[in-house]
Coordinates of C-alpha atoms and ligand atoms in Angstrom, one line a residue:
X27 CA 14.9 207.7 -109.6
X28 CA 12.0 205.4 -109.7
X29 CA 8.2 205.7 -109.6
X30 CA 8.0 202.5 -107.7
X31 CA 9.1 203.8 -104.3
X32 CA 9.9 207.2 -102.8
X33 CA 13.7 207.4 -102.9
X34 CA 14.2 207.7 -99.2
X35 CA 12.1 204.6 -98.2
X36 CA 14.3 202.4 -96.0
X37 CA 14.4 199.0 -97.6
X38 CA 16.5 195.8 -97.6
X39 CA 17.3 193.7 -100.6
X40 CA 16.3 190.1 -100.0
X41 CA 17.4 187.0 -101.8
X42 CA 16.1 183.4 -101.4
X43 CA 17.3 180.2 -102.8
X44 CA 16.0 176.7 -102.3
X45 CA 18.4 174.2 -100.9
X46 CA 18.7 170.6 -102.1
X47 CA 16.2 170.9 -105.0
X48 CA 18.1 168.2 -106.8
X49 CA 18.0 165.6 -104.1
X50 CA 14.4 166.5 -103.3
X51 CA 13.0 166.1 -106.8
X52 CA 15.2 163.3 -108.0
X53 CA 15.4 161.3 -104.8
X54 CA 13.4 158.4 -106.4
X55 CA 13.0 157.3 -110.1
X56 CA 9.2 157.1 -110.3
X57 CA 7.8 159.8 -112.6
X58 CA 4.8 160.8 -110.3
X59 CA 7.2 161.5 -107.5
X60 CA 9.6 163.5 -109.6
X61 CA 6.7 165.4 -111.1
X62 CA 5.1 165.9 -107.7
X63 CA 8.3 167.1 -106.0
X64 CA 8.8 169.6 -108.8
X65 CA 5.1 170.7 -108.7
X66 CA 5.3 171.2 -104.9
X67 CA 8.3 173.6 -105.4
X68 CA 6.5 175.5 -108.2
X69 CA 3.4 175.9 -105.9
X70 CA 5.7 177.2 -103.2
X71 CA 6.9 180.0 -105.5
X72 CA 3.2 181.0 -106.0
X73 CA 2.9 181.0 -102.2
X74 CA 5.9 183.4 -101.9
X75 CA 4.0 185.7 -104.3
X76 CA 0.9 185.5 -102.1
X77 CA 2.9 186.2 -98.9
X78 CA 4.3 189.4 -100.5
X79 CA 0.8 190.4 -101.6
X80 CA -0.7 189.8 -98.2
X81 CA 2.0 191.7 -96.4
X82 CA 2.8 194.4 -98.8
X83 CA -0.2 194.9 -101.1
X84 CA -1.3 193.7 -104.4
X85 CA 1.1 195.4 -106.7
X86 CA 4.1 193.2 -107.3
X87 CA 6.6 196.0 -107.0
X88 CA 8.4 194.4 -104.0
X89 CA 9.0 191.1 -105.6
X90 CA 11.6 191.7 -108.4
X91 CA 11.9 188.1 -109.4
X92 CA 10.5 184.8 -108.3
X93 CA 11.0 181.5 -110.1
X94 CA 13.5 178.6 -110.8
X95 CA 13.8 177.9 -107.1
X96 CA 14.7 181.4 -106.0
X97 CA 13.5 185.0 -105.5
X98 CA 14.8 188.5 -105.2
X99 CA 12.8 191.2 -103.5
X100 CA 12.9 194.7 -102.0
X101 CA 11.3 194.6 -98.5
X102 CA 10.6 197.4 -96.0
X103 CA 13.3 197.5 -93.4
X104 CA 11.0 196.5 -90.5
X105 CA 9.3 193.6 -92.2
X106 CA 12.4 191.7 -93.5
X107 CA 12.8 189.3 -90.6
X108 CA 9.1 188.4 -90.4
X109 CA 8.9 187.7 -94.2
X110 CA 12.1 185.6 -94.0
X111 CA 10.7 183.5 -91.2
X112 CA 7.4 183.0 -92.8
X113 CA 8.9 181.8 -96.1
X114 CA 11.4 179.5 -94.4
X115 CA 8.6 177.9 -92.3
X116 CA 6.5 177.5 -95.4
X117 CA 9.2 175.5 -97.2
X118 CA 10.0 173.4 -94.2
X119 CA 6.4 172.5 -93.5
X120 CA 5.5 171.7 -97.1
X121 CA 8.6 169.7 -98.1
X122 CA 10.6 168.8 -94.9
X123 CA 13.6 168.3 -97.1
X124 CA 13.9 171.2 -99.5
X125 CA 14.5 174.1 -97.1
X126 CA 15.2 177.6 -98.4
X127 CA 18.0 179.9 -97.5
X128 CA 17.1 183.6 -97.3
X129 CA 19.5 186.5 -96.8
X130 CA 19.1 190.3 -96.9
X131 CA 21.2 193.4 -96.9
X132 CA 21.5 196.1 -94.3
X133 CA 18.8 198.7 -94.5
X134 CA 19.4 201.2 -97.2
X135 CA 17.4 204.0 -98.9
X136 CA 15.6 202.7 -102.0
X137 CA 17.3 205.3 -104.2
X138 CA 20.7 204.1 -103.1
X139 CA 20.1 200.7 -104.5
X140 CA 20.6 201.9 -108.0
X141 CA 23.9 203.7 -107.0
X142 CA 25.7 200.4 -106.1
X143 CA 27.4 199.6 -102.8
X144 CA 28.4 202.5 -100.7
X145 CA 32.1 203.2 -101.3
X146 CA 32.8 204.7 -97.8
X147 CA 34.5 207.7 -99.4
X148 CA 32.3 209.2 -102.1
X149 CA 35.1 211.6 -103.2
X150 CA 37.3 208.8 -104.5
X151 CA 37.3 208.5 -108.2
X152 CA 37.1 204.8 -108.8
X153 CA 38.4 205.0 -112.4
X154 CA 41.6 206.6 -111.3
X155 CA 42.2 204.4 -108.2
X156 CA 45.5 202.5 -108.4
X157 CA 45.9 199.1 -106.7
X158 CA 48.7 196.6 -106.3
X159 CA 49.0 192.8 -105.8
X160 CA 46.0 191.3 -104.0
X161 CA 44.0 194.6 -104.0
X162 CA 44.5 194.8 -107.8
X163 CA 43.2 191.2 -108.2
X164 CA 40.2 192.1 -106.1
X165 CA 39.5 195.2 -108.1
X166 CA 39.8 193.2 -111.3
X167 CA 37.4 190.5 -110.2
X168 CA 34.9 192.9 -108.8
X169 CA 34.9 195.7 -111.5
X170 CA 36.9 194.9 -114.6
X171 CA 35.2 191.7 -115.6
X172 CA 31.9 193.5 -115.9
X173 CA 32.7 196.9 -117.4
X174 CA 35.5 198.9 -119.0
X175 CA 35.0 201.7 -116.5
X176 CA 34.8 200.9 -112.8
X177 CA 32.3 203.7 -112.1
X178 CA 30.0 201.8 -114.5
X179 CA 29.8 199.1 -112.0
X180 CA 28.2 201.3 -109.4
X181 CA 24.6 200.3 -109.8
X182 CA 22.0 197.8 -108.6
X183 CA 23.9 194.8 -110.1
X184 CA 26.6 195.4 -107.5
X185 CA 24.1 194.7 -104.7
X186 CA 23.0 191.6 -106.5
X187 CA 26.6 190.4 -106.8
X188 CA 27.0 191.0 -103.1
X189 CA 24.0 188.9 -102.2
X190 CA 25.0 186.1 -104.6
X191 CA 28.4 185.9 -102.8
X192 CA 26.7 186.1 -99.4
X193 CA 24.3 183.4 -100.5
X194 CA 27.1 181.0 -101.4
X195 CA 28.8 181.7 -98.1
X196 CA 25.7 181.2 -96.0
X197 CA 24.9 177.9 -97.7
X198 CA 28.5 176.7 -97.1
X199 CA 28.2 177.6 -93.5
X200 CA 24.9 175.8 -92.8
X201 CA 25.4 173.3 -90.1
X202 CA 21.8 172.0 -89.8
X203 CA 20.1 169.9 -92.5
X204 CA 16.6 168.4 -92.3
X205 CA 16.7 164.8 -91.2
X206 CA 13.9 162.2 -90.8
X207 CA 14.9 159.6 -88.3
X208 CA 14.3 155.9 -89.1
X209 CA 14.6 153.5 -86.2
X210 CA 15.7 149.8 -86.7
X211 CA 12.1 148.6 -86.0
X212 CA 10.6 150.9 -88.7
X213 CA 9.7 149.4 -92.0
X214 CA 11.5 151.4 -94.7
X215 CA 9.7 153.3 -97.5
X216 CA 9.4 151.2 -100.7
X217 CA 10.2 154.2 -102.8
X218 CA 13.2 156.0 -101.2
X219 CA 14.3 153.1 -99.0
X220 CA 15.4 155.7 -96.4
X221 CA 12.6 156.9 -94.2
X222 CA 10.0 155.0 -92.2
X223 CA 6.9 154.1 -94.2
X224 CA 3.7 155.8 -93.1
X225 CA 1.2 155.2 -95.9
X226 CA 0.0 152.3 -98.0
X227 CA -0.3 153.2 -101.7
X228 CA -3.0 150.9 -103.0
X229 CA -2.4 151.7 -106.7
X230 CA 1.2 150.4 -106.6
X231 CA 0.8 148.2 -103.5
X232 CA 3.7 149.9 -101.7
X233 CA 4.4 151.1 -98.2
X234 CA 5.8 154.6 -98.5
X235 CA 7.0 157.4 -96.3
X236 CA 5.1 160.7 -95.8
X237 CA 7.5 162.7 -98.1
X238 CA 7.2 160.2 -101.0
X239 CA 3.5 160.0 -100.3
X240 CA 3.1 163.8 -100.6
X241 CA 5.1 163.9 -103.8
X242 CA 3.3 160.9 -105.3
X243 CA -0.2 162.3 -104.5
X244 CA 0.8 165.6 -106.0
X245 CA 2.3 164.0 -109.1
X246 CA -0.8 162.0 -109.8
X247 CA -3.0 165.1 -110.3
X248 CA -4.0 165.2 -114.0
X249 CA -4.1 169.0 -114.1
X250 CA -0.8 170.1 -112.8
X251 CA 0.7 173.4 -113.7
X252 CA 3.6 172.3 -115.9
X253 CA 1.5 170.4 -118.4
X254 CA -1.3 172.9 -118.0
X255 CA 0.9 175.7 -119.1
X256 CA 2.0 173.7 -122.1
X257 CA -1.6 173.1 -123.0
X258 CA -2.5 176.7 -122.7
X259 CA 0.5 177.6 -124.8
X260 CA -0.6 175.2 -127.5
X261 CA -4.0 176.8 -127.6
X262 CA -2.6 180.3 -127.7
X263 CA -0.5 179.3 -130.7
X264 CA -3.5 177.9 -132.6
X265 CA -2.5 174.3 -132.2
X266 CA -5.4 171.9 -132.3
X267 CA -3.8 169.0 -130.4
X268 CA -6.0 167.3 -127.9
X269 CA -5.6 168.4 -124.3
X270 CA -2.5 166.6 -123.1
X271 CA -2.4 164.9 -119.7
X272 CA 0.8 163.7 -117.9
X273 CA 1.8 160.1 -118.4
X274 CA 1.3 157.8 -115.5
X275 CA 4.9 156.6 -115.5
X276 CA 8.0 156.6 -117.7
X277 CA 7.3 153.3 -119.6
X278 CA 3.9 154.7 -120.6
X279 CA 5.5 158.0 -121.6
X280 CA 8.0 156.4 -124.0
X281 CA 5.5 153.8 -125.2
X282 CA 7.7 150.8 -125.9
X283 CA 10.8 152.8 -127.0
X284 CA 12.6 151.5 -123.9
X285 CA 15.1 154.3 -123.6
X286 CA 14.9 157.9 -122.4
X287 CA 16.9 161.1 -122.6
X288 CA 17.2 163.5 -119.8
X289 CA 17.8 167.0 -121.1
X290 CA 19.2 169.7 -118.9
X291 CA 19.3 173.2 -120.6
X292 CA 20.7 176.3 -119.1
X293 CA 21.4 179.8 -120.3
X294 CA 25.1 180.9 -120.7
X295 CA 26.3 184.0 -118.9
X296 CA 22.8 184.8 -117.4
X297 CA 24.2 185.4 -113.9
X298 CA 26.6 187.9 -115.4
X299 CA 23.8 189.6 -117.3
X300 CA 21.6 189.9 -114.1
X301 CA 24.5 191.2 -112.1
X302 CA 24.8 194.1 -114.5
X303 CA 21.2 195.3 -114.1
X304 CA 21.3 199.0 -113.3
X305 CA 18.1 199.1 -111.3
X306 CA 15.5 196.8 -109.8
X307 CA 13.4 197.6 -112.8
X308 CA 16.2 196.6 -115.2
X309 CA 16.6 193.3 -113.3
X310 CA 12.9 192.6 -113.5
X311 CA 12.9 193.3 -117.2
X312 CA 15.9 191.0 -117.9
X313 CA 14.6 188.1 -115.8
X314 CA 11.0 188.4 -117.1
X315 CA 12.3 188.4 -120.7
X316 CA 14.5 185.3 -120.0
X317 CA 11.6 183.4 -118.4
X318 CA 9.1 184.1 -121.2
X319 CA 11.7 183.3 -123.9
X320 CA 12.6 180.1 -122.1
X321 CA 9.0 179.0 -122.0
X322 CA 8.4 179.7 -125.7
X323 CA 11.6 178.1 -126.7
X324 CA 11.0 174.9 -124.7
X325 CA 7.4 174.5 -125.7
X326 CA 8.1 175.4 -129.3
X327 CA 11.0 172.8 -129.5
X328 CA 8.9 170.1 -128.0
X329 CA 6.0 170.8 -130.4
X330 CA 8.4 170.7 -133.3
X331 CA 10.5 167.7 -132.4
X332 CA 8.2 165.3 -130.4
X333 CA 6.0 163.8 -133.0
X334 CA 3.3 162.8 -132.1
X335 CA 3.0 164.8 -128.9
X336 CA 0.9 162.1 -127.2
X337 CA 1.1 158.3 -126.9
X338 CA -1.0 156.4 -129.5
X339 CA -4.7 156.9 -129.0
X340 CA -4.4 158.2 -125.4
X341 CA -3.8 161.8 -124.5
X342 CA -0.8 161.1 -122.4
X343 CA 2.1 163.4 -123.2
X344 CA 5.3 161.8 -124.7
X345 CA 7.4 164.2 -122.7
X346 CA 7.8 165.4 -119.2
X347 CA 8.7 169.0 -118.3
X348 CA 10.3 168.4 -114.9
X349 CA 11.2 172.0 -114.3
X350 CA 11.2 175.2 -116.2
X351 CA 12.1 178.5 -114.6
X352 CA 14.3 181.4 -115.0
X353 CA 16.8 180.4 -117.6
X354 CA 16.9 176.7 -117.2
X355 CA 14.8 173.6 -117.9
X356 CA 14.9 169.9 -117.3
X357 CA 12.9 167.6 -119.6
X358 CA 12.6 163.8 -119.9
X359 CA 12.0 162.7 -123.4
X360 CA 11.9 159.5 -125.5
X361 CA 15.5 158.7 -126.8
X362 CA 14.5 159.4 -130.4
X363 CA 13.5 163.0 -129.7
X364 CA 15.8 164.1 -127.0
X365 CA 18.8 165.2 -129.2
X366 CA 16.6 167.0 -131.7
X367 CA 14.7 168.9 -129.0
X368 CA 18.1 170.0 -127.5
X369 CA 19.5 171.2 -130.8
X370 CA 16.3 173.0 -131.6
X371 CA 16.0 174.6 -128.2
X372 CA 19.5 176.0 -128.3
X373 CA 19.0 177.4 -131.8
X374 CA 15.6 178.9 -130.9
X375 CA 16.9 180.7 -127.9
X376 CA 19.8 182.2 -129.7
X377 CA 17.6 183.3 -132.7
X378 CA 14.8 184.7 -130.6
X379 CA 14.1 188.3 -131.3
X380 CA 13.7 189.2 -127.7
X381 CA 17.1 187.8 -126.9
X382 CA 18.6 189.7 -129.8
X383 CA 16.9 192.9 -128.5
X384 CA 18.1 192.3 -125.0
X385 CA 21.6 191.8 -126.3
X386 CA 21.6 195.0 -128.3
X387 CA 20.0 197.0 -125.5
X388 CA 22.8 195.7 -123.3
X389 CA 25.6 196.3 -125.7
X390 CA 24.4 199.8 -126.7
X391 CA 24.4 200.9 -123.1
X392 CA 28.2 200.8 -123.0
X393 CA 28.5 197.7 -120.8
X394 CA 30.9 194.9 -121.6
X395 CA 29.1 192.9 -124.3
X396 CA 27.6 189.6 -123.2
X397 CA 26.9 186.6 -125.3
X398 CA 23.4 185.4 -124.6
X399 CA 23.2 181.8 -125.6
X400 CA 21.9 178.5 -124.3
X401 CA 23.7 175.2 -123.6
X402 CA 22.2 171.7 -123.1
X403 CA 23.4 168.4 -121.8
X404 CA 21.5 165.2 -122.7
X405 CA 22.1 161.9 -120.8
X406 CA 20.4 158.9 -122.5
X407 CA 19.9 155.4 -121.2
X408 CA 17.6 152.6 -120.6
X409 CA 14.3 153.6 -118.9
X410 CA 15.3 151.5 -115.8
X411 CA 18.3 153.7 -115.1
X412 CA 18.1 155.8 -111.9
X413 CA 16.9 159.2 -112.9
X414 CA 18.9 161.0 -110.3
X415 CA 22.0 159.5 -111.9
X416 CA 21.0 160.7 -115.4
X417 CA 20.3 164.1 -114.0
X418 CA 23.8 164.4 -112.6
X419 CA 25.3 163.1 -115.8
X420 CA 23.3 165.6 -117.8
X421 CA 24.6 168.3 -115.6
X422 CA 28.2 167.2 -116.3
X423 CA 27.5 167.1 -120.0
X424 CA 25.9 170.6 -119.8
X425 CA 29.3 171.8 -118.4
X426 CA 31.1 170.3 -121.4
X427 CA 28.6 172.1 -123.7
X428 CA 29.2 175.3 -121.8
X429 CA 32.9 175.0 -122.3
X430 CA 32.4 174.7 -126.0
X431 CA 29.9 177.6 -126.0
X432 CA 32.5 179.8 -124.3
X433 CA 35.0 179.0 -126.9
X434 CA 32.7 179.4 -129.9
X435 CA 30.4 182.1 -128.5
X436 CA 27.6 180.0 -129.8
X437 CA 25.0 177.9 -127.9
X438 CA 26.1 174.2 -127.7
X439 CA 25.0 170.8 -126.8
X440 CA 26.7 167.6 -125.5
X441 CA 25.1 164.2 -125.3
X442 CA 26.0 160.8 -124.0
X443 CA 24.1 157.6 -124.7
X444 CA 24.9 154.9 -122.1
X445 CA 24.3 151.6 -123.8
X446 CA 25.6 149.5 -120.9
X447 CA 25.5 150.3 -117.2
X448 CA 28.4 152.4 -115.8
X449 CA 29.3 153.5 -112.3
X450 CA 31.0 156.8 -112.9
X451 CA 28.9 160.0 -113.0
X452 CA 31.8 162.1 -114.3
X453 CA 30.7 163.1 -117.8
X454 CA 34.1 164.1 -119.1
X455 CA 35.9 161.0 -118.1
X456 CA 33.0 158.9 -119.3
X457 CA 33.1 160.4 -122.8
X458 CA 36.9 159.9 -122.8
X459 CA 36.7 156.3 -121.7
X460 CA 34.0 155.4 -124.2
X461 CA 35.2 157.4 -127.3
X462 CA 39.0 157.9 -127.0
X463 CA 40.9 154.9 -128.3
X464 CA 44.6 154.3 -128.5
X465 CA 45.2 152.4 -131.7
X466 CA 48.9 151.7 -132.4
X467 CA 50.7 154.9 -132.0
X468 CA 47.6 157.0 -132.7
X469 CA 45.1 158.4 -130.3
X470 CA 41.7 158.3 -132.1
X471 CA 38.8 160.4 -130.8
X472 CA 35.7 158.7 -132.1
X473 CA 33.6 161.7 -131.2
X474 CA 33.7 165.4 -131.9
X475 CA 31.3 166.4 -129.1
X476 CA 30.2 169.0 -127.9
X477 CA 28.7 170.7 -130.9
X478 CA 27.3 174.2 -131.4
X479 CA 23.7 174.1 -132.6
X480 CA 24.9 175.1 -136.1
X481 CA 27.3 172.1 -136.2
X482 CA 24.6 169.9 -134.7
X483 CA 22.2 170.8 -137.5
X484 CA 24.9 170.1 -140.1
X485 CA 25.7 166.8 -138.4
X486 CA 22.0 165.9 -138.4
X487 CA 21.6 166.5 -142.1
X488 CA 24.7 164.3 -142.8
X489 CA 23.3 161.6 -140.4
X490 CA 20.1 161.7 -142.3
X491 CA 21.9 160.8 -145.5
X492 CA 23.7 158.0 -143.7
X493 CA 20.3 156.6 -142.6
X494 CA 19.8 155.5 -146.2
X495 CA 22.5 152.9 -145.7
X496 CA 21.3 149.4 -144.6
X497 CA 21.7 148.9 -140.8
X498 CA 24.3 146.1 -141.3
X499 CA 26.6 148.4 -143.3
X500 CA 26.2 151.2 -140.8
X501 CA 27.3 148.9 -138.0
X502 CA 30.2 147.6 -140.0
X503 CA 31.3 151.2 -140.6
X504 CA 31.1 151.9 -136.9
X505 CA 33.1 148.9 -136.1
X506 CA 35.8 149.8 -138.6
X507 CA 36.2 153.2 -136.9
X508 CA 37.3 151.4 -133.7
X509 CA 40.2 149.9 -135.7
X510 CA 41.8 153.3 -136.5
X511 CA 42.2 155.8 -139.3
X512 CA 43.7 153.5 -142.0
X513 CA 41.5 150.5 -141.5
X514 CA 38.3 152.6 -141.4
X515 CA 39.3 154.7 -144.5
X516 CA 40.1 151.6 -146.4
X517 CA 36.8 150.0 -145.4
X518 CA 34.9 153.1 -146.3
X519 CA 36.6 153.3 -149.7
X520 CA 35.4 149.8 -150.4
X521 CA 31.9 150.5 -149.3
X522 CA 31.7 153.7 -151.2
X523 CA 32.9 152.0 -154.5
X524 CA 30.5 149.1 -153.9
X525 CA 27.4 151.3 -153.4
X526 CA 27.8 154.4 -155.6
X527 CA 24.1 155.3 -155.2
X528 CA 24.6 156.4 -151.6
X529 CA 27.2 159.0 -152.7
X530 CA 29.2 158.1 -149.6
X531 CA 32.4 159.8 -150.9
X532 CA 31.0 163.3 -150.7
X533 CA 29.3 162.6 -147.5
X534 CA 32.5 161.4 -145.8
X535 CA 34.3 164.4 -147.1
X536 CA 31.7 166.7 -145.5
X537 CA 32.1 164.9 -142.2
X538 CA 35.8 165.5 -142.3
X539 CA 35.3 169.2 -143.1
X540 CA 32.8 169.5 -140.2
X541 CA 35.6 168.5 -137.8
X542 CA 38.3 170.4 -139.6
X543 CA 36.4 173.7 -139.2
X544 CA 36.5 173.2 -135.4
X545 CA 40.2 172.6 -135.3
X546 CA 43.2 174.8 -136.4
X547 CA 43.2 176.3 -139.9
X548 CA 46.2 174.1 -140.8
X549 CA 44.4 170.9 -139.9
X550 CA 45.0 168.0 -142.3
X551 CA 42.1 165.8 -143.3
X552 CA 42.0 162.2 -144.3
X553 CA 38.5 161.9 -145.6
X554 CA 36.2 161.7 -142.5
X555 CA 39.1 162.0 -140.1
X556 CA 40.8 165.3 -139.1
X557 CA 44.2 165.5 -137.5
X558 CA 44.1 167.1 -134.1
X559 CA 47.9 167.8 -134.0
X560 CA 50.5 168.4 -136.7
X561 CA 52.4 165.2 -135.7
X562 CA 49.6 163.0 -137.0
X563 CA 49.3 161.1 -133.7
X564 CA 45.8 162.4 -132.7
X565 CA 42.8 162.1 -135.0
X566 CA 39.2 163.0 -134.6
X567 CA 36.0 162.1 -136.5
X568 CA 32.3 162.9 -136.3
X569 CA 31.3 159.8 -138.3
X570 CA 30.5 157.7 -135.2
X571 CA 28.4 160.6 -133.8
X572 CA 26.4 160.7 -137.0
X573 CA 25.9 156.9 -137.0
X574 CA 24.8 157.1 -133.4
X575 CA 22.2 159.7 -134.3
X576 CA 20.7 157.3 -136.8
X577 CA 20.8 154.5 -134.3
X578 CA 18.9 156.7 -131.8
X579 CA 16.2 157.3 -134.3
X580 CA 16.9 161.0 -134.3
X581 CA 16.9 161.1 -138.2
Ligands
ZN13 ZN1 10.1 157.6 -99.1

């Protein structure tokens, strides 16, 4: 079955997943600490690889996947417990807060991994099996969502599904979480405000705790992996940019722009794809392809959209790659670049030849077709905003983008620019409260978000035309939208007649068409407004989104 192991070797399938990555990396808002936390986690992944090499030899056949905060491996039956304990200890000792949960299956012959979970009764023909009520539901959720024939599900991916479910269960049942005690007499850390301070940081004149200290020290290294990999990539692609170094802090990174965007990108349906791998080799092939595409796509989009790549005369990067692994990435960017990077990233992923090949490989093999696309959420705000808050908001926006991606089967993005402080972290309700207005008997939606990357590119080209308009006129146009369909259309008619050289009439028509295409075929359009329901009581427009892009400096 495989040249990697003799078929009858007794092995266990092991899965590890880091706990509390989010609260560890984004606990404080200072860039060196965020970077340091992320860097520590990346270096731990390298140490997992080393442990496997030390214990099991130099060929990486045991470790199927390692990255993005988790790993999947095949381990010899008798070594599983020791490896688990060693990795758990490693995470605890290095981070104190970001522990790792590791689980493994019962021992099984290596060859049996590719045959799926044991059925108990091998004579039963799964495809002919009939089930009723709850049993039918279970059969459907386990088999039918993945393939048209149940017997098609009996392969390695079934083991992965089992471990994924077990992982969620184990995490839910955890009763112990790492805790660092702070007594009333302790002076609190100036960075996190939670733990007792233990070090004096001369550079910033702050008393900080040992965890923040570790992260900060790590984050101040000029040659850390995430920027190093980017530099190497630039060289490999013949780019003659100077060697970039990480910015000292966020204000330096955005160099006077004052606002940032936190971009959270994540592949759609990737879990589903990986749970359909037929063998460990298949799984390795899928995950390695995704990781390498992800890197190329992120680096390529940054190189294209962040211009220049460095701040003024210095070599400090104008972007921060907080995390990149598996099929997701978190970036911090200047406001003016964030939206463009997101749209480009989503497009590049979908159009990448390797992704297209993976898709056709997959679809040719008779499995249920998957849609391999990417979604992105971008939360934008003043640089003083707590980064952890922006990260949570970006995650919520990512969910909105994924919802649209499911509907359109195309990679999508959703953004939100917070111009004034808000308390809520709920992306959906925030978008509603900021952009849905009740005007008279009409409900006007002043945004058409989320957009697929194709719609986003179209919107961007229209916004570019709008950027020709003087700022005062753009603002007046935006204000008129808040007064409803009739007022804004009248105002726009007046503007368009007054300034024929901007060709606003055609532009507004195209904005209306952009929204119409997303709604029902029978949708009525009133210039740049499209009717969401036949009763004419709900209208939607993309004009404000376009005006906002201009305002952001994205055009
Ligand atoms: Zn601290």
